[in-house]
Amino acid sequence: MRWLAALLLCALAAACAPVPKLPTPAPAAERVTLTPVGYDALAGWAEDTVADALPVLLRSCGLLARLPDHQTVGHQGSAGTVADWRAACRAGERVAPGNHEAVRRFFESWFTPHLVADGDDPVGTFTGYYEAELKGSLRRSGPYQTPLLGKPADLVTVDLGQFRDEWRQETIVGRLDGGRLRPYPDRAHIESGKLGAVAQPILWASDPVDAFMLHIQGSGRVLLDDGGAVRVAYAANNGHKFIGIAKLMIERGLIRPDQASMQAIRVWLRGHPEEARALMAENPRYIFFRLHDGDGPVGAQGVTLAAGRSLAVDPRHVPLGAPLWLDTTEPAGRPLRRLMVAQDTGGAITGPVRGDFFWGYGEEALEKAGRMKSRGRYFLLLPRTRTAPVA
């Protein structure tokens, strides 16, 4: 893969130059296993209001109309083909909306649950995220000095999945410089203003800490100084690896491990503005945004997320758009067992059994998302007609 990608980049450039680092493949230790089980293995299945998840799934199903039937789904076709999913989706469209028992029968008839494990270990970590809310302005003035940048004109994304099916979800990001593709600048470079006119602000935020939190969440609501409100959605990233500052803060004794919630981190950053600026720059990943007119944030799959039903996953292991039965706990310790749909990704969401639960927007969602770090497991629901992957 690496040598062929290098040849590809040479073909794009005028001369073969040092190339950006390719996306990190799944570590060798990560080995996804899928074990089929019955619905009686899904604790809480009979109690969930599963009809709430059906329209969420159908939003993801709508994307299938753009794809050919023979295209495989999931890593190396582990989730079958588009044709397998299209048949199940069409059946779901015929189910009476709001009828929980009818929806339950639909899933039981069309899907088989599979326990997902990393090798022999089915237990992983589940965190939470939310749609950030911050104050902003359409123009730079007064306290509104932190730009939310749109996608730069010179940013180039190479989708390696166009060249080989097994490279799906693998991309590299850079920019052309003198006919050569080079890595895109990191956060510190971008925030210094050195990109110039190639990246135009779409909004100006009043609080650099809130803007940083927006970068971590990937989307948000901006309350404007004129009394209105707009949503901003993820447009692109600079291709650098995400580095969580919570770990850095704990290592340096700035906060205790039991203080590593988003709320506590936000309070510390606001209370130490000079140190905060340097600390936030140590996360080299930078997000570019676009204005969004929808009724909610848009996930990596390209559909609007649903609070309490959308899950961010590692797409190397779980296909976007697939239903999952989640079995974990809320921050307060109560069981959190419900039908979810994989519709988003995240820089810190890596591994076969790893998920990020979308709680919605606002301070209440932040309160739950910021404290959630639970052990649990999930079951991937695959069409019963699933075409077996080719060996």
Coordinates of C-alpha atoms in Angstrom, one line a residue:
M1 CA 0.0 0.0 0.0
R2 CA 2.7 2.5 1.0
W3 CA 4.8 2.1 -2.2
L4 CA 1.8 2.3 -4.5
A5 CA 0.5 5.4 -2.7
A6 CA 3.9 7.0 -3.1
L7 CA 3.8 6.3 -6.8
L8 CA 0.3 7.9 -6.9
L9 CA 1.6 11.0 -5.2
C10 CA 4.5 11.2 -7.6
A11 CA 2.0 11.1 -10.5
L12 CA 0.1 14.0 -8.9
A13 CA 3.3 16.1 -8.4
A14 CA 5.7 17.5 -10.9
A15 CA 8.5 15.5 -9.3
C16 CA 8.6 12.8 -6.7
A17 CA 9.1 14.6 -3.3
P18 CA 8.9 13.4 0.3
V19 CA 5.2 12.6 0.8
P20 CA 2.9 13.2 3.7
K21 CA 2.6 10.3 6.2
L22 CA -0.2 7.9 5.3
P23 CA -3.1 7.3 7.6
T24 CA -2.2 5.0 10.4
P25 CA -3.6 1.5 9.6
A26 CA -5.2 -0.5 12.3
P27 CA -2.5 -1.8 14.6
A28 CA -1.6 -5.5 14.1
A29 CA -2.9 -6.3 17.6
E30 CA -6.4 -5.2 16.6
R31 CA -8.3 -8.1 15.1
V32 CA -12.0 -7.7 14.8
T33 CA -14.1 -10.8 15.4
L34 CA -17.9 -10.9 14.8
T35 CA -19.8 -13.6 16.7
P36 CA -23.5 -14.1 15.7
V37 CA -25.9 -14.3 18.6
G38 CA -29.6 -14.3 19.2
Y39 CA -31.7 -11.3 20.3
D40 CA -32.0 -12.8 23.7
A41 CA -28.3 -11.9 24.2
L42 CA -29.1 -8.2 23.9
A43 CA -29.8 -7.1 27.5
G44 CA -32.7 -4.6 27.4
W45 CA -33.7 -5.3 23.8
A46 CA -37.4 -5.8 24.7
E47 CA -37.6 -2.5 26.7
D48 CA -36.0 -0.1 24.3
T49 CA -38.2 2.3 22.3
V50 CA -36.6 1.0 19.1
A51 CA -39.0 2.9 16.8
D52 CA -37.1 6.0 17.7
A53 CA -34.0 4.5 15.9
L54 CA -35.7 3.6 12.7
P55 CA -35.9 7.1 11.1
V56 CA -32.2 7.5 12.1
L57 CA -31.3 4.3 10.2
L58 CA -33.5 5.3 7.2
R59 CA -31.5 8.6 6.9
S60 CA -28.4 6.5 6.5
C61 CA -30.2 4.2 4.1
G62 CA -30.9 7.1 1.9
L63 CA -27.3 7.3 1.0
L64 CA -27.4 3.8 -0.5
A65 CA -29.4 5.1 -3.5
R66 CA -26.2 6.7 -4.8
L67 CA -24.2 3.5 -4.7
P68 CA -24.1 0.4 -7.0
D69 CA -25.6 -2.8 -5.7
H70 CA -22.3 -4.7 -6.0
Q71 CA -20.3 -2.3 -3.9
T72 CA -19.1 -4.0 -0.7
V73 CA -19.8 -2.6 2.8
G74 CA -17.4 -2.6 5.7
H75 CA -13.8 -3.6 5.8
Q76 CA -13.1 -6.0 3.0
G77 CA -16.8 -6.6 2.5
S78 CA -17.4 -7.9 6.0
A79 CA -20.8 -6.3 6.1
G80 CA -22.0 -7.6 2.7
T81 CA -22.9 -5.6 -0.3
V82 CA -25.1 -2.5 -0.9
A83 CA -27.7 -4.9 -2.4
D84 CA -28.0 -6.7 1.0
W85 CA -28.5 -3.4 2.8
R86 CA -30.9 -2.0 0.2
A87 CA -33.3 -4.8 0.6
A88 CA -33.4 -4.4 4.4
C89 CA -33.8 -0.6 4.1
R90 CA -36.7 -1.0 1.7
A91 CA -38.4 -3.3 4.2
G92 CA -37.8 -0.7 6.9
E93 CA -39.5 2.0 4.9
R94 CA -42.7 -0.1 4.9
V95 CA -42.9 -0.4 8.7
A96 CA -45.5 1.7 10.5
P97 CA -43.6 4.6 12.1
G98 CA -43.8 4.8 15.9
N99 CA -44.9 1.2 16.3
H100 CA -42.2 -0.2 18.6
E101 CA -43.3 -3.8 18.3
A102 CA -43.5 -3.6 14.5
V103 CA -40.0 -2.1 14.4
R104 CA -38.7 -4.7 16.8
R105 CA -40.1 -7.5 14.5
F106 CA -38.5 -5.7 11.5
F107 CA -35.0 -5.8 13.0
E108 CA -35.4 -9.4 14.2
S109 CA -36.6 -10.5 10.7
W110 CA -34.0 -8.7 8.7
F111 CA -30.8 -8.4 10.9
T112 CA -28.6 -10.8 12.9
P113 CA -26.8 -9.4 15.9
H114 CA -23.0 -10.0 16.0
L115 CA -21.0 -9.4 19.2
V116 CA -18.0 -7.3 18.2
A117 CA -14.6 -8.1 19.8
D118 CA -11.0 -7.1 19.6
G119 CA -9.7 -10.6 19.2
D120 CA -11.3 -12.4 22.2
D121 CA -12.1 -9.2 24.2
P122 CA -15.6 -7.8 23.6
V123 CA -15.3 -5.0 26.2
G124 CA -14.2 -1.5 25.2
T125 CA -14.6 2.2 26.2
F126 CA -17.5 4.4 25.4
T127 CA -17.3 8.2 25.8
G128 CA -19.8 11.0 25.0
Y129 CA -19.8 14.1 22.8
Y130 CA -22.2 16.9 22.2
E131 CA -22.9 19.8 19.8
A132 CA -21.0 22.7 21.1
E133 CA -22.6 26.0 21.7
L134 CA -20.7 29.3 21.6
K135 CA -21.1 33.0 21.0
G136 CA -20.0 34.5 17.7
S137 CA -20.4 37.2 15.1
L138 CA -20.4 37.4 11.3
R139 CA -17.7 40.1 11.5
R140 CA -14.6 40.7 13.5
S141 CA -15.2 43.3 16.3
G142 CA -14.9 43.8 20.0
P143 CA -14.6 40.4 21.8
Y144 CA -15.1 38.4 18.5
Q145 CA -11.4 37.8 17.6
T146 CA -11.1 34.0 17.2
P147 CA -11.8 33.0 13.6
L148 CA -13.7 29.8 12.5
L149 CA -12.0 29.1 9.2
G150 CA -13.6 27.7 6.1
K151 CA -11.9 25.0 4.0
P152 CA -8.7 26.4 2.5
A153 CA -8.5 26.8 -1.2
D154 CA -5.2 25.0 -1.3
L155 CA -6.1 21.9 0.8
V156 CA -5.9 18.6 -1.1
T157 CA -7.5 15.4 0.1
V158 CA -6.5 12.1 -1.7
D159 CA -9.1 9.4 -1.3
L160 CA -7.1 6.1 -1.6
G161 CA -10.3 4.1 -1.7
Q162 CA -10.8 5.2 -5.3
F163 CA -7.8 3.1 -6.2
R164 CA -8.4 0.0 -4.2
D165 CA -11.5 -1.2 -2.4
E166 CA -9.4 -2.4 0.6
W167 CA -8.1 1.2 1.1
R168 CA -11.6 2.5 1.7
Q169 CA -11.6 5.1 4.6
E170 CA -7.9 5.8 3.9
T171 CA -7.1 9.4 3.0
I172 CA -4.1 11.7 3.1
V173 CA -4.3 15.5 3.3
G174 CA -1.8 18.0 2.1
R175 CA -1.3 20.9 -0.2
L176 CA 0.6 21.4 -3.5
D177 CA 3.8 23.4 -3.1
G178 CA 5.9 24.1 -6.2
G179 CA 4.3 21.1 -7.9
R180 CA 4.8 18.8 -4.9
L181 CA 2.3 17.5 -2.4
R182 CA 3.4 18.3 1.2
P183 CA 1.8 17.9 4.6
Y184 CA -0.7 20.6 5.5
P185 CA 0.4 23.0 8.3
D186 CA -0.4 22.1 12.0
R187 CA -2.6 24.0 14.4
A188 CA 0.1 26.3 15.7
H189 CA 1.0 27.5 12.2
I190 CA -2.7 28.0 11.2
E191 CA -3.6 29.9 14.4
S192 CA -0.6 32.2 13.8
G193 CA -2.4 33.5 10.7
K194 CA 0.2 32.3 8.2
L195 CA -2.4 30.7 5.9
G196 CA -3.4 34.1 4.7
A197 CA -6.2 34.5 2.2
V198 CA -6.4 30.8 1.3
A199 CA -8.6 30.2 4.4
Q200 CA -11.4 32.7 5.0
P201 CA -13.2 33.1 8.3
I202 CA -16.9 32.1 8.2
L203 CA -17.5 33.5 11.7
W204 CA -15.7 35.0 14.6
A205 CA -16.0 33.5 18.1
S206 CA -15.8 35.5 21.4
D207 CA -14.0 32.7 23.4
P208 CA -10.9 30.9 22.1
V209 CA -11.6 28.0 24.6
D210 CA -15.1 27.5 23.3
A211 CA -13.7 27.6 19.7
F212 CA -11.2 24.9 20.7
M213 CA -14.0 22.8 22.2
L214 CA -15.8 23.2 18.9
H215 CA -12.8 21.8 17.1
I216 CA -12.9 18.7 19.3
Q217 CA -16.7 18.2 18.8
G218 CA -16.6 18.9 15.1
S219 CA -19.9 20.9 14.9
G220 CA -21.9 23.4 16.9
R221 CA -24.5 26.1 17.3
V222 CA -23.3 29.7 17.2
L223 CA -25.4 32.3 19.0
L224 CA -24.8 35.5 17.1
D225 CA -24.4 39.0 18.5
D226 CA -27.5 40.2 16.5
G227 CA -29.7 37.7 18.3
G228 CA -29.8 35.0 15.6
A229 CA -28.2 31.6 15.6
V230 CA -26.5 29.5 13.0
R231 CA -25.0 26.0 12.8
V232 CA -21.5 25.2 11.7
A233 CA -20.5 21.8 10.5
Y234 CA -17.2 20.0 9.8
A235 CA -15.8 20.8 6.3
A236 CA -12.3 19.3 6.4
N237 CA -9.2 18.8 8.6
N238 CA -5.5 19.4 8.2
G239 CA -4.6 15.7 8.2
H240 CA -2.7 15.8 11.5
K241 CA -3.2 13.3 14.3
F242 CA -5.5 14.3 17.1
I243 CA -3.8 14.7 20.5
G244 CA -6.0 15.0 23.6
I245 CA -4.8 17.7 25.9
A246 CA -6.4 16.1 29.0
K247 CA -3.7 13.5 29.0
L248 CA -1.0 16.2 28.7
M249 CA -2.6 18.1 31.6
I250 CA -2.7 15.1 33.9
E251 CA 0.9 14.2 33.0
R252 CA 2.0 17.7 33.9
G253 CA 0.1 17.9 37.1
L254 CA -2.2 20.6 35.9
I255 CA -5.3 18.6 36.8
R256 CA -6.0 15.3 38.6
P257 CA -7.2 12.2 36.7
D258 CA -10.6 12.6 38.4
Q259 CA -10.8 16.2 37.0
A260 CA -10.4 15.2 33.3
S261 CA -13.9 16.1 32.2
M262 CA -14.6 18.6 29.5
Q263 CA -16.2 21.0 32.0
A264 CA -13.1 20.9 34.3
I265 CA -10.7 21.3 31.4
R266 CA -12.7 24.3 30.1
V267 CA -12.6 26.0 33.5
W268 CA -8.8 25.5 33.8
L269 CA -8.2 26.8 30.2
R270 CA -10.2 29.9 30.8
G271 CA -8.5 30.5 34.1
H272 CA -5.0 30.3 32.6
P273 CA -5.2 32.0 29.2
E274 CA -1.5 32.3 28.5
E275 CA -0.7 28.7 29.3
A276 CA -3.9 27.6 27.6
R277 CA -2.9 29.1 24.2
A278 CA 0.3 27.0 24.2
L279 CA -1.3 23.9 25.5
M280 CA -4.1 23.9 22.9
A281 CA -1.6 24.3 20.2
E282 CA -0.1 21.0 21.2
N283 CA -3.0 19.3 19.5
P284 CA -1.8 19.7 15.9
R285 CA -5.2 18.7 14.4
Y286 CA -7.2 21.6 13.1
I287 CA -10.8 21.5 11.9
F288 CA -12.2 23.7 9.1
F289 CA -16.0 24.5 9.1
R290 CA -18.9 25.4 6.9
L291 CA -22.3 26.9 7.6
H292 CA -25.0 24.4 7.9
D293 CA -28.8 25.0 7.5
G294 CA -30.0 21.7 8.9
D295 CA -31.9 20.9 12.1
G296 CA -28.9 19.3 13.7
P297 CA -25.1 18.6 13.3
V298 CA -23.9 16.5 10.4
G299 CA -21.8 13.4 11.1
A300 CA -19.0 11.9 9.1
Q301 CA -21.4 9.8 7.1
G302 CA -23.1 13.0 5.8
V303 CA -26.4 12.7 7.6
T304 CA -27.9 14.8 10.4
L305 CA -27.1 13.2 13.8
A306 CA -29.8 12.2 16.3
A307 CA -29.3 12.9 20.0
G308 CA -29.2 9.6 21.9
R309 CA -29.3 7.5 18.7
S310 CA -26.1 8.4 16.7
L311 CA -22.8 6.8 17.6
A312 CA -19.3 7.7 16.5
V313 CA -17.2 4.7 15.7
D314 CA -13.9 3.7 14.0
P315 CA -14.9 3.1 10.4
R316 CA -12.0 0.7 9.9
H317 CA -14.0 -1.8 12.0
V318 CA -17.6 -0.7 11.9
P319 CA -19.3 0.5 8.7
L320 CA -21.0 3.8 8.8
G321 CA -24.8 3.5 8.6
A322 CA -25.0 0.2 10.4
P323 CA -27.3 -0.3 13.4
L324 CA -25.7 -1.3 16.7
W325 CA -27.0 -2.5 20.0
L326 CA -25.1 -0.6 22.7
D327 CA -24.7 -2.1 26.2
T328 CA -22.9 0.3 28.5
T329 CA -23.6 2.8 31.4
E330 CA -24.4 6.5 31.7
P331 CA -22.0 8.7 33.7
A332 CA -24.3 8.3 36.7
G333 CA -23.9 4.5 36.5
R334 CA -27.4 3.7 35.1
P335 CA -27.6 1.1 32.3
L336 CA -27.4 2.6 28.8
R337 CA -28.8 0.0 26.5
R338 CA -30.3 1.1 23.2
L339 CA -30.4 0.7 19.5
M340 CA -27.9 3.1 17.9
V341 CA -26.7 3.9 14.3
A342 CA -23.1 4.4 13.4
Q343 CA -23.1 7.8 11.7
D344 CA -19.9 9.6 12.8
T345 CA -16.2 9.3 13.5
G346 CA -13.7 11.0 15.8
G347 CA -10.0 11.6 16.0
A348 CA -9.9 9.8 19.4
I349 CA -12.3 7.0 18.4
T350 CA -10.1 4.2 17.4
G351 CA -10.3 0.4 17.9
P352 CA -12.8 -2.4 17.2
V353 CA -14.8 -1.8 20.4
R354 CA -14.8 2.0 20.8
G355 CA -17.7 4.4 20.6
D356 CA -18.7 8.0 21.2
F357 CA -22.3 8.6 22.2
F358 CA -24.0 11.7 20.8
W359 CA -25.9 13.5 23.6
G360 CA -27.3 16.5 21.7
Y361 CA -26.5 20.2 22.2
G362 CA -26.2 22.7 25.1
E363 CA -25.0 22.6 28.7
E364 CA -27.1 19.6 29.7
A365 CA -25.6 17.5 26.9
L366 CA -22.2 18.8 27.8
E367 CA -22.7 17.7 31.5
K368 CA -23.3 14.1 30.4
A369 CA -20.9 14.0 27.5
G370 CA -18.1 15.6 29.5
R371 CA -18.3 13.0 32.3
M372 CA -18.9 9.8 30.3
K373 CA -16.2 7.2 30.1
S374 CA -17.8 3.8 30.5
R375 CA -16.8 0.3 29.8
G376 CA -19.2 -1.7 27.7
R377 CA -19.8 -3.6 24.5
Y378 CA -21.8 -3.5 21.4
F379 CA -23.4 -5.8 18.8
L380 CA -23.3 -5.1 15.1
L381 CA -26.6 -5.8 13.3
L382 CA -26.0 -7.2 9.8
P383 CA -28.5 -8.1 7.2
R384 CA -29.5 -11.8 7.3
T385 CA -29.1 -11.9 3.5
R386 CA -25.5 -10.7 3.9
T387 CA -23.2 -11.7 1.1
A388 CA -20.1 -13.4 2.5
P389 CA -16.8 -11.6 1.8
V390 CA -14.6 -13.1 -0.8
A391 CA -11.6 -14.8 0.8

